[in-house]
Each structure stands twice: as structure tokens, then as C-alpha cells.
GROMACS .gro file of C-alpha atoms in nm:
model
  340
    1MET     CA    1   2.419   2.601   1.251
    2ALA     CA    2   2.046   2.645   1.301
    3ARG     CA    3   1.818   2.351   1.373
    4LEU     CA    4   1.456   2.387   1.266
    5VAL     CA    5   1.213   2.142   1.420
    6PHE     CA    6   0.868   2.152   1.261
    7LEU     CA    7   0.586   2.026   1.487
    8VAL     CA    8   0.274   1.901   1.307
    9HIS     CA    9  -0.042   1.833   1.505
   10GLY     CA   10  -0.299   1.558   1.466
   11MET     CA   11  -0.678   1.555   1.464
   12GLY     CA   12  -0.897   1.760   1.695
   13ASP     CA   13  -0.926   2.123   1.798
   14GLN     CA   14  -0.582   2.281   1.754
   15PRO     CA   15  -0.592   2.657   1.816
   16PRO     CA   16  -0.288   2.882   1.763
   17ASP     CA   17  -0.007   2.792   2.004
   18TRP     CA   18  -0.137   2.436   2.021
   19SER     CA   19   0.225   2.319   2.043
   20ALA     CA   20   0.291   2.478   2.385
   21SER     CA   21   0.223   2.149   2.565
   22VAL     CA   22   0.447   1.958   2.321
   23ARG     CA   23   0.728   2.211   2.371
   24ALA     CA   24   0.690   2.175   2.747
   25LYS     CA   25   0.699   1.796   2.723
   26LEU     CA   26   1.015   1.803   2.508
   27ASP     CA   27   1.182   2.029   2.764
   28GLU     CA   28   1.067   1.806   3.049
   29VAL     CA   29   1.186   1.476   2.902
   30ALA     CA   30   1.519   1.624   2.787
   31ALA     CA   31   1.583   1.754   3.139
   32ARG     CA   32   1.593   1.396   3.265
   33TYR     CA   33   1.942   1.366   3.115
   34GLY     CA   34   2.274   1.523   3.210
   35ASN     CA   35   2.347   1.736   2.903
   36PHE     CA   36   2.014   1.915   2.941
   37ARG     CA   37   1.976   1.904   3.318
   38ASN     CA   38   2.294   2.108   3.351
   39GLY     CA   39   2.246   2.335   3.050
   40LEU     CA   40   1.995   2.504   2.823
   41PRO     CA   41   1.654   2.339   2.783
   42PHE     CA   42   1.576   2.159   2.458
   43SER     CA   43   1.352   2.438   2.324
   44GLN     CA   44   1.635   2.693   2.353
   45ARG     CA   45   1.878   2.480   2.153
   46VAL     CA   46   1.653   2.446   1.848
   47GLU     CA   47   1.388   2.656   1.677
   48LEU     CA   48   1.051   2.489   1.716
   49VAL     CA   49   0.811   2.576   1.435
   50GLU     CA   50   0.440   2.514   1.477
   51ILE     CA   51   0.251   2.386   1.170
   52GLY     CA   52  -0.127   2.416   1.182
   53TYR     CA   53  -0.412   2.326   0.949
   54ASP     CA   54  -0.710   2.277   1.181
   55ALA     CA   55  -0.868   2.600   1.056
   56VAL     CA   56  -0.942   2.424   0.727
   57PHE     CA   57  -1.146   2.156   0.903
   58ASP     CA   58  -1.315   2.416   1.123
   59GLY     CA   59  -1.435   2.599   0.813
   60PHE     CA   60  -1.610   2.291   0.678
   61VAL     CA   61  -1.742   2.170   1.013
   62ASN     CA   62  -1.892   2.514   1.080
   63GLN     CA   63  -2.084   2.480   0.755
   64PHE     CA   64  -2.238   2.158   0.885
   65ALA     CA   65  -2.344   2.336   1.207
   66GLY     CA   66  -2.354   2.012   1.403
   67ASP     CA   67  -2.616   1.861   1.172
   68PHE     CA   68  -2.511   1.522   1.036
   69ALA     CA   69  -2.759   1.562   0.750
   70ASN     CA   70  -2.551   1.853   0.622
   71LEU     CA   71  -2.241   1.633   0.620
   72GLU     CA   72  -2.433   1.364   0.431
   73GLN     CA   73  -2.543   1.621   0.174
   74PHE     CA   74  -2.184   1.742   0.138
   75ALA     CA   75  -2.074   1.381   0.078
   76GLN     CA   76  -2.345   1.322  -0.180
   77GLN     CA   77  -2.248   1.635  -0.370
   78ALA     CA   78  -1.888   1.513  -0.374
   79GLY     CA   79  -1.993   1.169  -0.491
   80ARG     CA   80  -1.869   1.003  -0.172
   81SER     CA   81  -2.033   0.744   0.051
   82ILE     CA   82  -2.013   0.767   0.430
   83GLY     CA   83  -2.266   0.489   0.481
   84LYS     CA   84  -2.098   0.312   0.774
   85VAL     CA   85  -2.060   0.633   0.971
   86ALA     CA   86  -2.417   0.736   0.878
   87ASN     CA   87  -2.550   0.406   1.013
   88TRP     CA   88  -2.348   0.442   1.334
   89PHE     CA   89  -2.416   0.808   1.413
   90PRO     CA   90  -2.789   0.789   1.509
   91ASN     CA   91  -2.711   0.528   1.776
   92ALA     CA   92  -2.394   0.694   1.907
   93ASN     CA   93  -2.411   0.838   2.256
   94GLU     CA   94  -2.364   1.207   2.330
   95SER     CA   95  -1.994   1.178   2.410
   96GLU     CA   96  -1.924   0.978   2.094
   97ARG     CA   97  -2.106   1.236   1.883
   98GLY     CA   98  -1.916   1.513   2.054
   99PHE     CA   99  -1.576   1.360   1.977
  100PHE     CA  100  -1.689   1.286   1.624
  101TRP     CA  101  -1.746   1.656   1.557
  102THR     CA  102  -1.444   1.788   1.748
  103HIS     CA  103  -1.188   1.526   1.649
  104VAL     CA  104  -1.244   1.233   1.417
  105VAL     CA  105  -1.448   1.411   1.151
  106ASP     CA  106  -1.108   1.555   1.051
  107VAL     CA  107  -0.996   1.206   0.946
  108LEU     CA  108  -1.315   1.146   0.750
  109LEU     CA  109  -1.286   1.479   0.570
  110TYR     CA  110  -0.916   1.446   0.489
  111HIS     CA  111  -0.941   1.092   0.360
  112GLY     CA  112  -1.273   1.117   0.183
  113PHE     CA  113  -1.286   1.458   0.022
  114LYS     CA  114  -1.033   1.590  -0.228
  115LEU     CA  115  -1.156   1.948  -0.183
  116VAL     CA  116  -1.068   1.938   0.187
  117ARG     CA  117  -0.747   1.744   0.138
  118ASP     CA  118  -0.613   1.982  -0.125
  119GLU     CA  119  -0.684   2.287   0.090
  120VAL     CA  120  -0.503   2.130   0.388
  121ARG     CA  121  -0.203   2.038   0.175
  122VAL     CA  122  -0.168   2.385   0.026
  123LYS     CA  123  -0.196   2.550   0.367
  124VAL     CA  124   0.075   2.325   0.512
  125MET     CA  125   0.305   2.356   0.209
  126GLN     CA  126   0.284   2.735   0.242
  127GLN     CA  127   0.396   2.717   0.605
  128PHE     CA  128   0.689   2.485   0.532
  129ALA     CA  129   0.799   2.688   0.230
  130ARG     CA  130   0.768   3.023   0.407
  131LYS     CA  131   0.977   2.918   0.705
  132LEU     CA  132   1.241   2.736   0.499
  133THR     CA  133   1.277   3.034   0.265
  134THR     CA  134   1.324   3.273   0.555
  135SER     CA  135   1.571   3.043   0.728
  136PHE     CA  136   1.788   2.986   0.422
  137GLN     CA  137   1.819   3.358   0.347
  138GLY     CA  138   2.168   3.490   0.394
  139GLY     CA  139   2.323   3.155   0.310
  140GLN     CA  140   2.312   3.021   0.664
  141ILE     CA  141   2.330   2.645   0.718
  142VAL     CA  142   1.998   2.510   0.840
  143ASP     CA  143   1.916   2.152   0.937
  144ALA     CA  144   1.542   2.081   0.921
  145PHE     CA  145   1.351   1.812   1.111
  146VAL     CA  146   0.985   1.720   1.147
  147ILE     CA  147   0.796   1.566   1.439
  148ALA     CA  148   0.441   1.480   1.330
  149HIS     CA  149   0.159   1.316   1.522
  150SER     CA  150  -0.155   1.124   1.429
  151LEU     CA  151  -0.339   1.268   1.127
  152GLY     CA  152  -0.046   1.507   1.097
  153THR     CA  153   0.170   1.214   0.985
  154ALA     CA  154  -0.050   1.167   0.679
  155VAL     CA  155  -0.061   1.542   0.616
  156THR     CA  156   0.318   1.559   0.647
  157CYS     CA  157   0.382   1.262   0.418
  158ASP     CA  158   0.145   1.399   0.154
  159THR     CA  159   0.261   1.759   0.180
  160LEU     CA  160   0.633   1.691   0.168
  161ALA     CA  161   0.584   1.438  -0.112
  162LEU     CA  162   0.431   1.719  -0.317
  163LEU     CA  163   0.675   1.988  -0.204
  164GLY     CA  164   0.968   1.765  -0.297
  165SER     CA  165   0.842   1.652  -0.634
  166GLN     CA  166   0.688   1.953  -0.809
  167PRO     CA  167   0.751   2.329  -0.824
  168PHE     CA  168   0.571   2.529  -0.558
  169ASN     CA  169   0.479   2.892  -0.614
  170ASN     CA  170   0.681   2.883  -0.938
  171SER     CA  171   0.994   2.784  -0.747
  172ASN     CA  172   1.211   2.472  -0.772
  173ALA     CA  173   1.391   2.553  -0.446
  174PHE     CA  174   1.223   2.278  -0.247
  175LEU     CA  175   1.258   1.989  -0.491
  176ALA     CA  176   1.425   1.668  -0.375
  177GLY     CA  177   1.761   1.613  -0.540
  178THR     CA  178   1.845   1.983  -0.566
  179GLY     CA  179   2.014   2.007  -0.228
  180MET     CA  180   1.697   2.039  -0.022
  181GLN     CA  181   1.663   1.751   0.225
  182PHE     CA  182   1.516   1.712   0.572
  183LYS     CA  183   1.771   1.570   0.815
  184GLY     CA  184   1.513   1.370   1.002
  185VAL     CA  185   1.139   1.300   0.995
  186PHE     CA  186   0.980   1.146   1.306
  187THR     CA  187   0.624   1.018   1.288
  188ILE     CA  188   0.424   0.934   1.599
  189ALA     CA  189   0.110   0.719   1.561
  190ASN     CA  190   0.159   0.715   1.186
  191VAL     CA  191  -0.164   0.679   0.983
  192ALA     CA  192  -0.021   0.783   0.646
  193LYS     CA  193  -0.085   0.444   0.484
  194GLU     CA  194  -0.426   0.407   0.651
  195VAL     CA  195  -0.567   0.725   0.500
  196ALA     CA  196  -0.360   0.733   0.180
  197THR     CA  197  -0.542   0.830  -0.138
  198ASP     CA  198  -0.355   0.962  -0.442
  199ILE     CA  199  -0.007   0.958  -0.284
  200ASP     CA  200   0.161   0.636  -0.172
  201PRO     CA  201   0.373   0.720   0.136
  202TYR     CA  202   0.590   0.415   0.071
  203THR     CA  203   0.706   0.526  -0.276
  204SER     CA  204   0.704   0.906  -0.267
  205VAL     CA  205   1.018   1.120  -0.244
  206LEU     CA  206   0.970   1.143   0.134
  207HIS     CA  207   1.184   0.840   0.209
  208PRO     CA  208   1.523   0.802   0.379
  209ASP     CA  209   1.857   0.779   0.203
  210SER     CA  210   1.877   0.402   0.248
  211ALA     CA  211   1.542   0.325   0.081
  212VAL     CA  212   1.556   0.118  -0.235
  213LEU     CA  213   1.276   0.223  -0.469
  214ASN     CA  214   1.194   0.130  -0.826
  215PRO     CA  215   1.218   0.356  -1.011
  216ASP     CA  216   1.490   0.521  -0.808
  217SER     CA  217   1.400   0.865  -0.673
  218PRO     CA  218   1.597   1.119  -0.469
  219ALA     CA  219   1.548   1.091  -0.094
  220TYR     CA  220   1.378   1.390   0.071
  221CYS     CA  221   1.501   1.296   0.420
  222ALA     CA  222   1.822   1.147   0.555
  223ARG     CA  223   1.654   0.943   0.829
  224PHE     CA  224   1.298   0.846   0.914
  225GLY     CA  225   1.179   0.741   1.261
  226ASN     CA  226   0.840   0.587   1.334
  227PHE     CA  227   0.670   0.512   1.669
  228ARG     CA  228   0.358   0.303   1.734
  229HIS     CA  229   0.185   0.207   2.058
  230THR     CA  230   0.044  -0.145   2.068
  231LEU     CA  231  -0.284  -0.021   2.220
  232ASP     CA  232  -0.331   0.282   1.996
  233PRO     CA  233  -0.660   0.225   1.809
  234PHE     CA  234  -0.563   0.485   1.552
  235CYS     CA  235  -0.285   0.260   1.418
  236ARG     CA  236  -0.472  -0.070   1.402
  237LEU     CA  237  -0.598  -0.062   1.044
  238VAL     CA  238  -0.271  -0.041   0.847
  239PRO     CA  239   0.042   0.001   1.063
  240PHE     CA  240   0.308   0.205   0.885
  241ALA     CA  241   0.561  -0.048   0.756
  242PRO     CA  242   0.730   0.054   0.429
  243PRO     CA  243   0.932  -0.224   0.263
  244ASN     CA  244   1.290  -0.179   0.145
  245TRP     CA  245   1.357   0.144   0.332
  246GLY     CA  246   1.682   0.015   0.476
  247SER     CA  247   1.887   0.109   0.779
  248ASP     CA  248   1.794   0.480   0.782
  249PHE     CA  249   1.437   0.382   0.870
  250ASN     CA  250   1.381   0.295   1.235
  251SER     CA  251   1.045   0.182   1.367
  252VAL     CA  252   0.964   0.135   1.736
  253GLU     CA  253   0.651  -0.078   1.757
  254ASP     CA  254   0.659  -0.229   2.108
  255LEU     CA  255   0.535   0.067   2.313
  256LYS     CA  256   0.299  -0.055   2.586
  257HIS     CA  257   0.314   0.216   2.853
  258ILE     CA  258  -0.006   0.355   3.003
  259HIS     CA  259   0.052   0.686   3.176
  260ASP     CA  260  -0.263   0.856   3.050
  261VAL     CA  261  -0.611   0.745   2.955
  262ASN     CA  262  -0.546   0.872   2.601
  263VAL     CA  263  -0.262   0.643   2.492
  264HIS     CA  264  -0.283   0.809   2.149
  265GLY     CA  265  -0.181   1.149   2.286
  266PHE     CA  266   0.122   1.332   2.144
  267GLU     CA  267   0.269   1.399   2.488
  268HIS     CA  268   0.194   1.046   2.607
  269TYR     CA  269   0.407   0.906   2.327
  270LEU     CA  270   0.688   1.158   2.385
  271ASP     CA  271   0.709   1.069   2.752
  272HIS     CA  272   0.855   0.725   2.675
  273PRO     CA  273   1.236   0.711   2.649
  274LYS     CA  274   1.207   0.480   2.347
  275VAL     CA  275   1.041   0.773   2.169
  276HIS     CA  276   1.207   1.090   2.292
  277ILE     CA  277   1.566   0.962   2.306
  278PRO     CA  278   1.596   0.869   1.935
  279ILE     CA  279   1.420   1.194   1.843
  280ILE     CA  280   1.649   1.412   2.056
  281ASN     CA  281   1.966   1.227   1.956
  282GLY     CA  282   1.853   1.233   1.594
  283ILE     CA  283   1.804   1.607   1.599
  284PHE     CA  284   2.146   1.671   1.749
  285GLU     CA  285   2.301   1.394   1.537
  286THR     CA  286   2.501   1.274   1.834
  287ARG     CA  287   2.448   1.077   2.151
  288ILE     CA  288   2.372   1.388   2.350
  289ILE     CA  289   2.180   1.138   2.562
  290THR     CA  290   2.436   0.865   2.625
  291SER     CA  291   2.388   0.493   2.568
  292GLN     CA  292   2.418   0.439   2.942
  293GLU     CA  293   2.148   0.699   3.012
  294ARG     CA  294   1.926   0.543   2.745
  295ALA     CA  295   1.959   0.194   2.892
  296GLY     CA  296   1.882   0.319   3.241
  297ALA     CA  297   1.586   0.530   3.132
  298ILE     CA  298   1.424   0.239   2.947
  299ARG     CA  299   1.496  -0.006   3.230
  300ASP     CA  300   1.345   0.220   3.498
  301TYR     CA  301   1.049   0.350   3.299
  302PRO     CA  302   0.726   0.219   3.459
  303ALA     CA  303   0.487   0.038   3.225
  304VAL     CA  304   0.185   0.178   3.408
  305SER     CA  305   0.165   0.505   3.594
  306SER     CA  306   0.130   0.471   3.969
  307GLU     CA  307  -0.160   0.719   3.955
  308CYS     CA  308  -0.506   0.577   3.887
  309ASN     CA  309  -0.378   0.224   3.814
  310ALA     CA  310  -0.724   0.069   3.819
  311GLU     CA  311  -0.873   0.325   3.580
  312LEU     CA  312  -0.580   0.301   3.339
  313LEU     CA  313  -0.587  -0.078   3.333
  314ALA     CA  314  -0.962  -0.068   3.273
  315MET     CA  315  -0.894   0.157   2.974
  316GLN     CA  316  -0.635  -0.092   2.851
  317ASN     CA  317  -0.897  -0.368   2.862
  318PHE     CA  318  -1.147  -0.148   2.679
  319ILE     CA  319  -0.901  -0.072   2.400
  320GLN     CA  320  -0.808  -0.437   2.360
  321GLY     CA  321  -1.177  -0.517   2.326
  322LEU     CA  322  -1.234  -0.279   2.037
  323ASP     CA  323  -1.294  -0.448   1.706
  324ALA     CA  324  -1.011  -0.398   1.458
  325PRO     CA  325  -1.137  -0.166   1.181
  326ASN     CA  326  -1.158  -0.288   0.820
  327ASP     CA  327  -1.157   0.052   0.652
  328THR     CA  328  -1.123   0.423   0.729
  329GLN     CA  329  -1.490   0.469   0.817
  330GLU     CA  330  -1.471   0.189   1.073
  331LEU     CA  331  -1.150   0.349   1.201
  332VAL     CA  332  -1.335   0.679   1.249
  333ILE     CA  333  -1.606   0.503   1.448
  334ALA     CA  334  -1.356   0.311   1.665
  335VAL     CA  335  -1.159   0.624   1.749
  336ALA     CA  336  -1.475   0.818   1.838
  337GLU     CA  337  -1.577   0.538   2.076
  338PHE     CA  338  -1.226   0.521   2.220
  339LEU     CA  339  -1.207   0.895   2.289
  340ALA     CA  340  -1.556   0.898   2.439
   0.00000   0.00000   0.00000
């Protein structure tokens, strides 16, 4: 039986092979436990599939050529207001402006502009559909999983909601309720509800088997895992908390570790045993990492890295001092300041 694990990136520059560091981190954390330490690494037991969409954002950002006035004109032509960001940008420092253009403008574009959002969704649906079609050829049994991070959680929730609810490329092969179902979806730093527009991630077909929805709809995944760091500024506006999703939805919301200045980072999240153990065990649908190993790993995991303690704790204080955003534009500003 083949196991496909789709990796979906978040905001920021994500060139081809962006997932190399995530693959390495998954191998590294798995090797902390007996079944992997004495056998094949994680990445050789599954097929990791990289999903990318950053080229869509690059195309639009290149049109703006680093000139905020061009972005404002683009917004005006689309009938959108970016007033809060426009008021903030002239007073932002160089680092904040830099991270705005390389990272958080992706969030603004995806949330605010249908033209951009639609292009991202189509590009991602094509990648999912292409790989699933190839994998299912020959009648082989394939279990599919998704690990998505940051903005990629919103992209994943939107894309799979569409893929599972309407024909794609004149095919019904991917519709929910026809036999197609993801075994597990794992979202890290989930912002799907924060940036939601025309698709409600709480009521779409991308929900676990145990979810109770009205009207009832087929479940597009068997289980859904969600992970949120208490200091992650990206998750402060609307934490992902769907009601009535039942026992097949598991949300870990008490992460407090600081092992990197960027607590929002994909690899920083994966490093914690409360994150990687349920993902790895969920993918193998067994306690390949034992309960005893899990308890020991969580007990012994240091809250703060021994390296650069002072700097990391200073970053913690900075993050706690950030104002909680009231809307997506304020979120964009907060994240730019955080990254800078």
C-alpha cells in the first residue's frame, strides 16, 4: 500500500524543492524513536509530494516592481480597499517593508483579490489531481495525507473543498462521497478561517468523518489534526476551531516552545513531539511511536532552547506585546513587524 503525503507551503519565497528542509526535519524527528532509529527513515517509507503555488504571487508582485503605488492601483481596479496597510507602509522601516514584499503580501493578495485566489486554487488543484490520478492508475491502493502550513492551510482547505464538491477537468473522480477520501489532513498554524472568503472551512466537504453538519455532506477526510502555537501572531485573529467536528478532529493548542526566533516556522512546529508524533502515527495509522515514547518525548522536551536563551525570551516578550489584529489587514501588518 502506497502512502502519499502532500506537503503544502505557507507564505513567502518558496522556490522549487522548498520542501527539502521539511523532509529533513521529518526524518530527523522520526529518528528520535525506535522504529525509525533502527530502520528506514520516514521519507523512505512514504512518498512526499511537494505542492507549490508561490509562482502565482511572484507573477503579481513582479508587476508591482516594489512600488506600493502599483499595488494600490491594482486594488483600486479590483474595487478593493487596502487602506490600513496603505497608512502603515510609508512609516514602516526597511526590514518591515522587505518582509511585506517577500512574505505577507501573499496573505493580502490571497484574501483580498479573487483574481489571485482563483489562480492559486486552480494551480494547486491541478497538482493534487495530477498526482492522485497517476497514483491510482493500475488499481493500486493509495492512502493520501496532507501536511499544510500557514497560508497553505487556507489554500488547502479552499482547494480540497472545491476538488471534493465539483467536477474538475470534466472528471468526477475526485468528488467526496464517490470513494475518494484523504486519510488524514494536518494543518499547522491554521489561518483558513482568518482569511476565508467565499468558502467556509467549517462547513465544506473537507471535514472529518465524525463532523456533524447541517445539511449533511460526505466527509473528504477521515481525520483532521490541527496545531497552534500560543505565541504565533499568524493565528491570533481567528484561531481555527470548527464546532461539531467530533472525535476525528484533534486540535493541539498549548504549544509554547521557543527553539527558534520564528515560532511560526514550519520546521519549528514539527520539532515538537506534540506535533510530529500525532502526524507520524496518523500517517501510519498505528502507534509506530509508542505511548511510552510519546510520554517521554513530551516530558523531556525543553520549553526553551538552550542556545540563545536571552534572545529567544526577548522575542517571546516582543510577540506578547503585539496588538491582537482585528482584521486581515491588521494581521498582515502584525506579521510583517514580527518577521522584521
